[in-house]
Coordinates of C-alpha atoms in Angstrom, one line a residue:
X234 CA -16.6 -4.1 -8.8
X235 CA -16.3 -4.8 -12.6
X236 CA -17.0 -1.1 -13.3
X237 CA -14.4 -0.1 -10.7
X238 CA -11.8 -2.4 -12.3
X239 CA -12.5 -1.0 -15.8
X240 CA -12.3 2.5 -14.4
X241 CA -8.9 1.8 -12.8
X242 CA -7.6 0.2 -16.0
X243 CA -8.5 3.3 -17.9
X244 CA -6.6 5.4 -15.3
X245 CA -3.5 3.2 -15.6
X246 CA -3.7 3.5 -19.4
X247 CA -3.6 7.3 -19.0
X248 CA -0.5 7.1 -16.8
X249 CA 1.3 4.7 -19.1
X250 CA 0.7 6.9 -22.1
X251 CA 2.1 9.8 -20.1
X252 CA 5.2 7.7 -19.2
X253 CA 5.7 6.6 -22.8
X254 CA 5.6 10.2 -23.9
X255 CA 8.4 11.0 -21.5
X256 CA 10.5 8.0 -22.4
X257 CA 10.1 8.2 -26.2
X258 CA 8.8 5.7 -28.7
X259 CA 11.5 3.1 -28.0
X260 CA 11.1 2.9 -24.2
X261 CA 13.6 4.1 -21.5
X262 CA 17.1 5.0 -22.5
X263 CA 19.9 2.5 -22.0
X264 CA 21.5 2.4 -18.6
X265 CA 24.8 4.3 -18.4
X266 CA 28.0 2.4 -18.2
X267 CA 29.2 1.6 -14.6
X268 CA 31.2 4.4 -13.0
X269 CA 34.3 4.0 -10.9
X270 CA 32.2 4.7 -7.8
X271 CA 29.6 2.0 -8.7
X272 CA 32.4 -0.5 -9.3
X273 CA 33.9 0.4 -6.0
X274 CA 30.6 0.0 -4.2
X275 CA 29.9 -3.4 -5.8
X276 CA 33.4 -4.7 -4.9
X277 CA 32.8 -3.8 -1.2
X278 CA 29.2 -4.8 -1.0
X279 CA 29.5 -8.3 0.4
X280 CA 32.2 -7.3 3.0
X281 CA 30.1 -4.3 4.0
X282 CA 27.2 -6.4 5.2
X283 CA 29.5 -8.5 7.4
X284 CA 31.3 -5.4 8.7
X285 CA 28.0 -3.8 9.9
X286 CA 28.2 -0.8 7.6
X287 CA 24.4 -0.8 6.9
X288 CA 21.8 0.8 9.0
X289 CA 18.2 1.9 8.9
X290 CA 16.6 5.3 8.9
X291 CA 12.9 5.3 9.8
X292 CA 10.1 7.3 8.4
X293 CA 6.7 7.6 10.1
X294 CA 3.3 6.6 8.7
X295 CA 0.3 8.5 9.9
X296 CA -3.5 8.2 9.8
X297 CA -5.2 11.1 8.1
X298 CA -7.9 11.5 10.7
X299 CA -5.8 12.5 13.6
X300 CA -2.2 12.5 12.2
X301 CA -1.5 9.7 14.7
X302 CA 1.6 7.6 14.2
X303 CA 0.5 4.1 13.0
X304 CA 3.8 2.6 11.7
X305 CA 7.4 3.1 10.5
X306 CA 9.1 2.2 7.3
X307 CA 12.7 1.1 7.7
X308 CA 14.8 2.7 4.9
X309 CA 18.2 1.2 4.2
X310 CA 21.3 3.3 4.3
X311 CA 25.0 2.4 3.7
X312 CA 27.3 4.2 6.2
X313 CA 30.3 3.9 3.9
X314 CA 33.7 4.6 5.5
X315 CA 34.9 6.7 2.5
X316 CA 31.7 8.1 1.0
X317 CA 29.6 8.6 4.1
X318 CA 25.9 7.9 3.9
X319 CA 25.0 6.2 0.6
X320 CA 21.3 5.9 -0.4
X321 CA 19.8 2.7 -1.8
X322 CA 19.4 4.1 -5.4
X323 CA 23.2 3.7 -5.7
X324 CA 23.5 0.2 -4.4
X325 CA 20.3 -1.8 -4.5
X326 CA 20.7 -2.3 -8.3
X327 CA 24.2 -3.5 -7.7
X328 CA 23.1 -5.9 -4.9
X329 CA 20.4 -7.4 -7.2
X330 CA 23.1 -8.5 -9.6
X331 CA 24.5 -10.9 -6.9
X332 CA 23.5 -12.8 -3.8
X333 CA 24.0 -9.7 -1.8
X334 CA 20.4 -8.7 -2.2
X335 CA 19.2 -11.7 -0.3
X336 CA 21.8 -11.2 2.4
X337 CA 20.8 -7.5 2.7
X338 CA 17.2 -8.5 2.9
X339 CA 17.8 -11.0 5.7
X340 CA 19.9 -8.5 7.6
X341 CA 17.1 -6.0 7.3
X342 CA 14.5 -8.3 8.8
X343 CA 16.6 -9.2 11.8
X344 CA 17.7 -5.6 12.3
X345 CA 14.1 -4.3 12.3
X346 CA 13.2 -6.9 15.0
X347 CA 16.3 -6.1 17.0
X348 CA 15.4 -2.3 16.9
X349 CA 11.8 -3.0 18.0
X350 CA 13.2 -4.9 21.0
X351 CA 15.5 -2.0 21.9
X352 CA 12.7 0.6 21.7
X353 CA 10.5 -1.7 23.8
X354 CA 13.3 -2.2 26.4
X355 CA 13.6 1.6 26.6
X356 CA 10.0 1.8 27.6
X357 CA 8.8 3.4 24.3
X358 CA 5.4 2.5 22.8
X359 CA 6.2 0.6 19.6
X360 CA 4.4 0.5 16.2
X361 CA 4.7 -1.9 13.3
X362 CA 7.9 -1.5 11.3
X363 CA 7.9 -2.2 7.5
X364 CA 10.9 -3.7 5.8
X365 CA 11.4 -4.1 2.0
X366 CA 11.9 -7.6 0.6
X367 CA 13.3 -8.4 -2.8
X368 CA 11.8 -10.6 -5.5
X369 CA 14.6 -13.1 -4.9
X370 CA 13.7 -13.4 -1.3
X371 CA 10.0 -14.0 -2.1
X372 CA 11.0 -17.0 -4.2
X373 CA 12.9 -18.6 -1.3
X374 CA 10.7 -21.2 0.5
X375 CA 12.7 -20.8 3.8
X376 CA 11.9 -17.1 4.2
X377 CA 8.9 -17.6 6.5
X378 CA 11.1 -19.9 8.8
X379 CA 13.8 -17.2 8.8
X380 CA 11.3 -14.5 9.7
X381 CA 9.9 -16.7 12.5
X382 CA 13.3 -17.2 14.0
X383 CA 14.0 -13.5 14.0
X384 CA 10.7 -12.8 15.7
X385 CA 11.4 -15.4 18.3
X386 CA 15.0 -14.4 18.9
X387 CA 14.0 -10.8 19.7
X388 CA 10.6 -11.7 21.3
X389 CA 8.6 -9.6 18.8
X390 CA 5.0 -10.2 18.0
X391 CA 4.4 -10.9 14.3
X392 CA 1.9 -8.0 14.0
X393 CA 4.8 -5.6 14.7
X394 CA 6.6 -6.6 11.5
X395 CA 5.4 -5.7 8.0
X396 CA 7.0 -6.7 4.7
X397 CA 6.8 -4.5 1.6
X398 CA 6.9 -5.9 -1.9
X399 CA 7.7 -3.4 -4.7
X400 CA 5.0 -3.5 -7.4
X401 CA 7.6 -3.0 -10.1
X402 CA 9.8 -5.9 -9.1
X403 CA 10.0 -8.8 -11.5
X404 CA 8.9 -11.9 -9.7
X405 CA 9.9 -14.9 -11.8
X406 CA 7.8 -17.4 -9.9
X407 CA 4.5 -15.7 -8.9
X408 CA 3.0 -18.9 -7.6
X409 CA 6.0 -19.5 -5.3
X410 CA 6.0 -15.9 -4.1
X411 CA 2.3 -16.1 -3.3
X412 CA 2.8 -19.3 -1.3
X413 CA 5.6 -17.7 0.7
X414 CA 3.6 -14.6 1.4
X415 CA 0.6 -16.6 2.4
X416 CA 2.7 -18.4 5.0
X417 CA 4.0 -15.1 6.3
X418 CA 0.4 -13.7 6.5
X419 CA -0.5 -16.9 8.4
X420 CA 2.2 -16.0 10.9
X421 CA 0.5 -12.7 11.5
X422 CA 2.6 -10.4 9.4
X423 CA 1.1 -7.6 7.2
X424 CA 2.1 -7.4 3.5
X425 CA 2.2 -4.1 1.6
X426 CA 2.4 -3.5 -2.1
X427 CA 4.8 -0.6 -2.5
X428 CA 5.1 1.9 -5.3
X429 CA 1.7 1.0 -6.6
X430 CA 1.0 2.2 -10.2
X431 CA 4.7 2.2 -11.4
X432 CA 4.8 -1.4 -12.7
X433 CA 3.1 -3.3 -15.4
X434 CA 1.4 -5.9 -13.2
X435 CA -0.3 -3.9 -10.5
X436 CA -3.8 -5.5 -10.6
X437 CA -2.2 -9.0 -11.1
X438 CA -0.2 -8.4 -7.9
X439 CA -3.3 -7.2 -6.0
X440 CA -5.2 -10.3 -7.2
X441 CA -2.6 -13.0 -6.6
X442 CA -0.6 -11.8 -3.6
X443 CA -2.1 -11.7 -0.1
X444 CA -1.5 -8.1 0.5
X445 CA -2.8 -5.9 3.4
X446 CA -2.0 -2.4 2.1
X447 CA -1.6 -0.7 -1.2
X448 CA 1.0 2.1 -1.2
X449 CA 0.2 4.8 -3.8
X450 CA 3.5 5.8 -5.5
X451 CA 4.7 9.4 -4.9
X452 CA 4.6 10.2 -8.6
X453 CA 0.8 10.4 -8.4
X454 CA 0.9 12.5 -5.2
X455 CA 3.4 15.2 -6.4
X456 CA 0.9 17.3 -8.4
X457 CA -2.1 17.0 -6.0
X458 CA -3.3 20.4 -4.9
X459 CA -1.7 22.1 -7.9
X460 CA -2.3 22.7 -11.6
X461 CA -0.9 20.8 -14.5
X462 CA -1.7 17.1 -14.5
X463 CA -3.2 17.2 -11.0
X464 CA -6.6 16.3 -12.4
X465 CA -5.6 13.0 -13.8
X466 CA -3.5 12.2 -10.8
X467 CA -6.5 13.0 -8.6
X468 CA -8.6 10.5 -10.6
X469 CA -5.9 7.8 -10.3
X470 CA -5.4 8.3 -6.6
X471 CA -9.2 8.4 -5.9
X472 CA -9.7 5.2 -7.9
X473 CA -6.9 3.4 -6.1
X474 CA -8.4 4.4 -2.7
X475 CA -11.8 3.1 -3.9
X476 CA -10.2 -0.1 -5.2
X477 CA -8.5 -0.7 -1.9
X478 CA -11.6 0.0 0.0
X479 CA -13.7 -2.3 -2.2
X480 CA -11.2 -5.2 -1.6
X481 CA -11.0 -4.6 2.1
X482 CA -7.4 -3.3 1.9
X483 CA -5.7 -0.2 3.4
X484 CA -4.5 2.6 1.1
X485 CA -1.4 4.7 2.0
X486 CA -0.1 7.6 0.0
X487 CA 3.7 8.1 -0.2
X488 CA 5.6 11.2 -0.8
X489 CA 3.4 13.8 0.9
X490 CA 5.4 17.0 0.9
X491 CA 2.9 19.8 1.5
X492 CA -0.2 20.7 3.4
X493 CA -2.1 20.9 0.1
X494 CA -1.3 17.3 -0.8
X495 CA -2.3 16.2 2.7
X496 CA -5.6 18.1 2.6
X497 CA -6.5 16.7 -0.8
X498 CA -5.8 13.1 0.4
X499 CA -7.9 13.7 3.4
X500 CA -10.7 14.9 1.2
X501 CA -10.3 11.8 -1.0
X502 CA -10.6 9.6 2.1
X503 CA -7.1 8.1 2.0
X504 CA -6.7 6.5 5.4
X505 CA -2.9 6.7 5.8
X506 CA 0.0 8.8 4.5
X507 CA 3.8 9.2 4.8
X508 CA 6.2 11.8 3.5
X509 CA 8.5 14.7 4.3
X510 CA 5.7 17.0 5.3
X511 CA 5.0 14.9 8.4
X512 CA 8.3 13.2 9.1
X513 CA 11.7 12.9 7.4
X514 CA 13.6 9.6 7.7
X515 CA 15.8 9.6 10.8
X516 CA 18.1 7.3 12.7
X517 CA 16.6 5.1 15.4
X518 CA 17.8 7.4 18.3
X519 CA 15.9 10.4 16.8
X520 CA 12.8 8.3 16.1
X521 CA 12.4 7.7 19.9
X522 CA 10.9 11.2 20.3
X523 CA 8.3 10.4 17.6
X524 CA 7.4 7.2 19.2
X525 CA 7.0 8.9 22.6
X526 CA 4.8 11.7 21.1
X527 CA 2.8 9.5 18.7
X528 CA 2.4 12.4 16.3
X529 CA 4.7 14.7 14.2
X530 CA 6.2 17.3 16.7
X531 CA 6.1 20.2 14.2
X532 CA 2.4 19.8 13.5
X533 CA 1.5 19.2 17.1
X534 CA 3.2 22.5 18.2
X535 CA 1.6 24.4 15.4
X536 CA 4.9 25.3 13.5
X537 CA 4.7 25.3 9.8
X538 CA 7.1 23.2 7.7
X539 CA 9.3 24.9 5.2
X540 CA 9.7 23.8 1.6
X541 CA 10.6 20.1 1.4
X542 CA 13.7 19.2 -0.5
X543 CA 13.2 16.3 -3.0
X544 CA 16.1 14.1 -3.1
X545 CA 17.5 10.6 -2.7
X546 CA 16.6 10.5 1.0
X547 CA 13.0 10.2 0.0
X548 CA 13.7 6.5 -0.2

């Protein structure tokens, strides 16, 4: 295990060197000044939550052995009355500057439980749904009680709800976050570490937090099955899979957009994947067909996917 940890640290070092080369010697560039659109979104944010303007699009997660549906990730969208569908890269940062991020997170947990209940009432086979939680929520001692009330309100088994913690999020009180997550695990929820490999505390999070799944960030999947930096990415992905296996955790690769990427991940022994190649995020009504089939319709019917557009709807 010590050799595996040293190997992984070496891989992370390679990635960080590559990132520093992209960013320059002084780190990332300064954030641009707020635009009129961002100021408008922030001014409306609190009212939009109460007005029911937020919704989820769901993306399937699949096992690599049979491409069987094993879960869904709930991806937040803002159905803005003026701008239409707004993606989280435009408003999550704004929400994190105020209490709106906690309100959005709480809304999301209840909305996911409510949607599971609606699918079940329609006679559909349900799978676990993952919801992202913010660093601020993780430091709130009452979060497990809130989650339990949501589960009870909608009569949802705890095993059908998964919480995703972003690896790059800055958790001010790691001990408090670990305690909250341990209580959630004790309820029967699964905890995933999202965007693994993009932050500075990856191994610390794996060690301190009671996680169930490591989600390998899409930035390491993009070049798999191609030239360029694919060799280094393959080593990083393989070592992450081995790390997860050695710790008794699941590994899931995000951002799978081609057959070549999927085939490489299957060869590397990655147990689960998600991405545009298998399923694009879709509203709850459209996900019903996926739940009923239990596998991606295009692949089951033998049709080939076209080129996948990379864009904001990846999140």
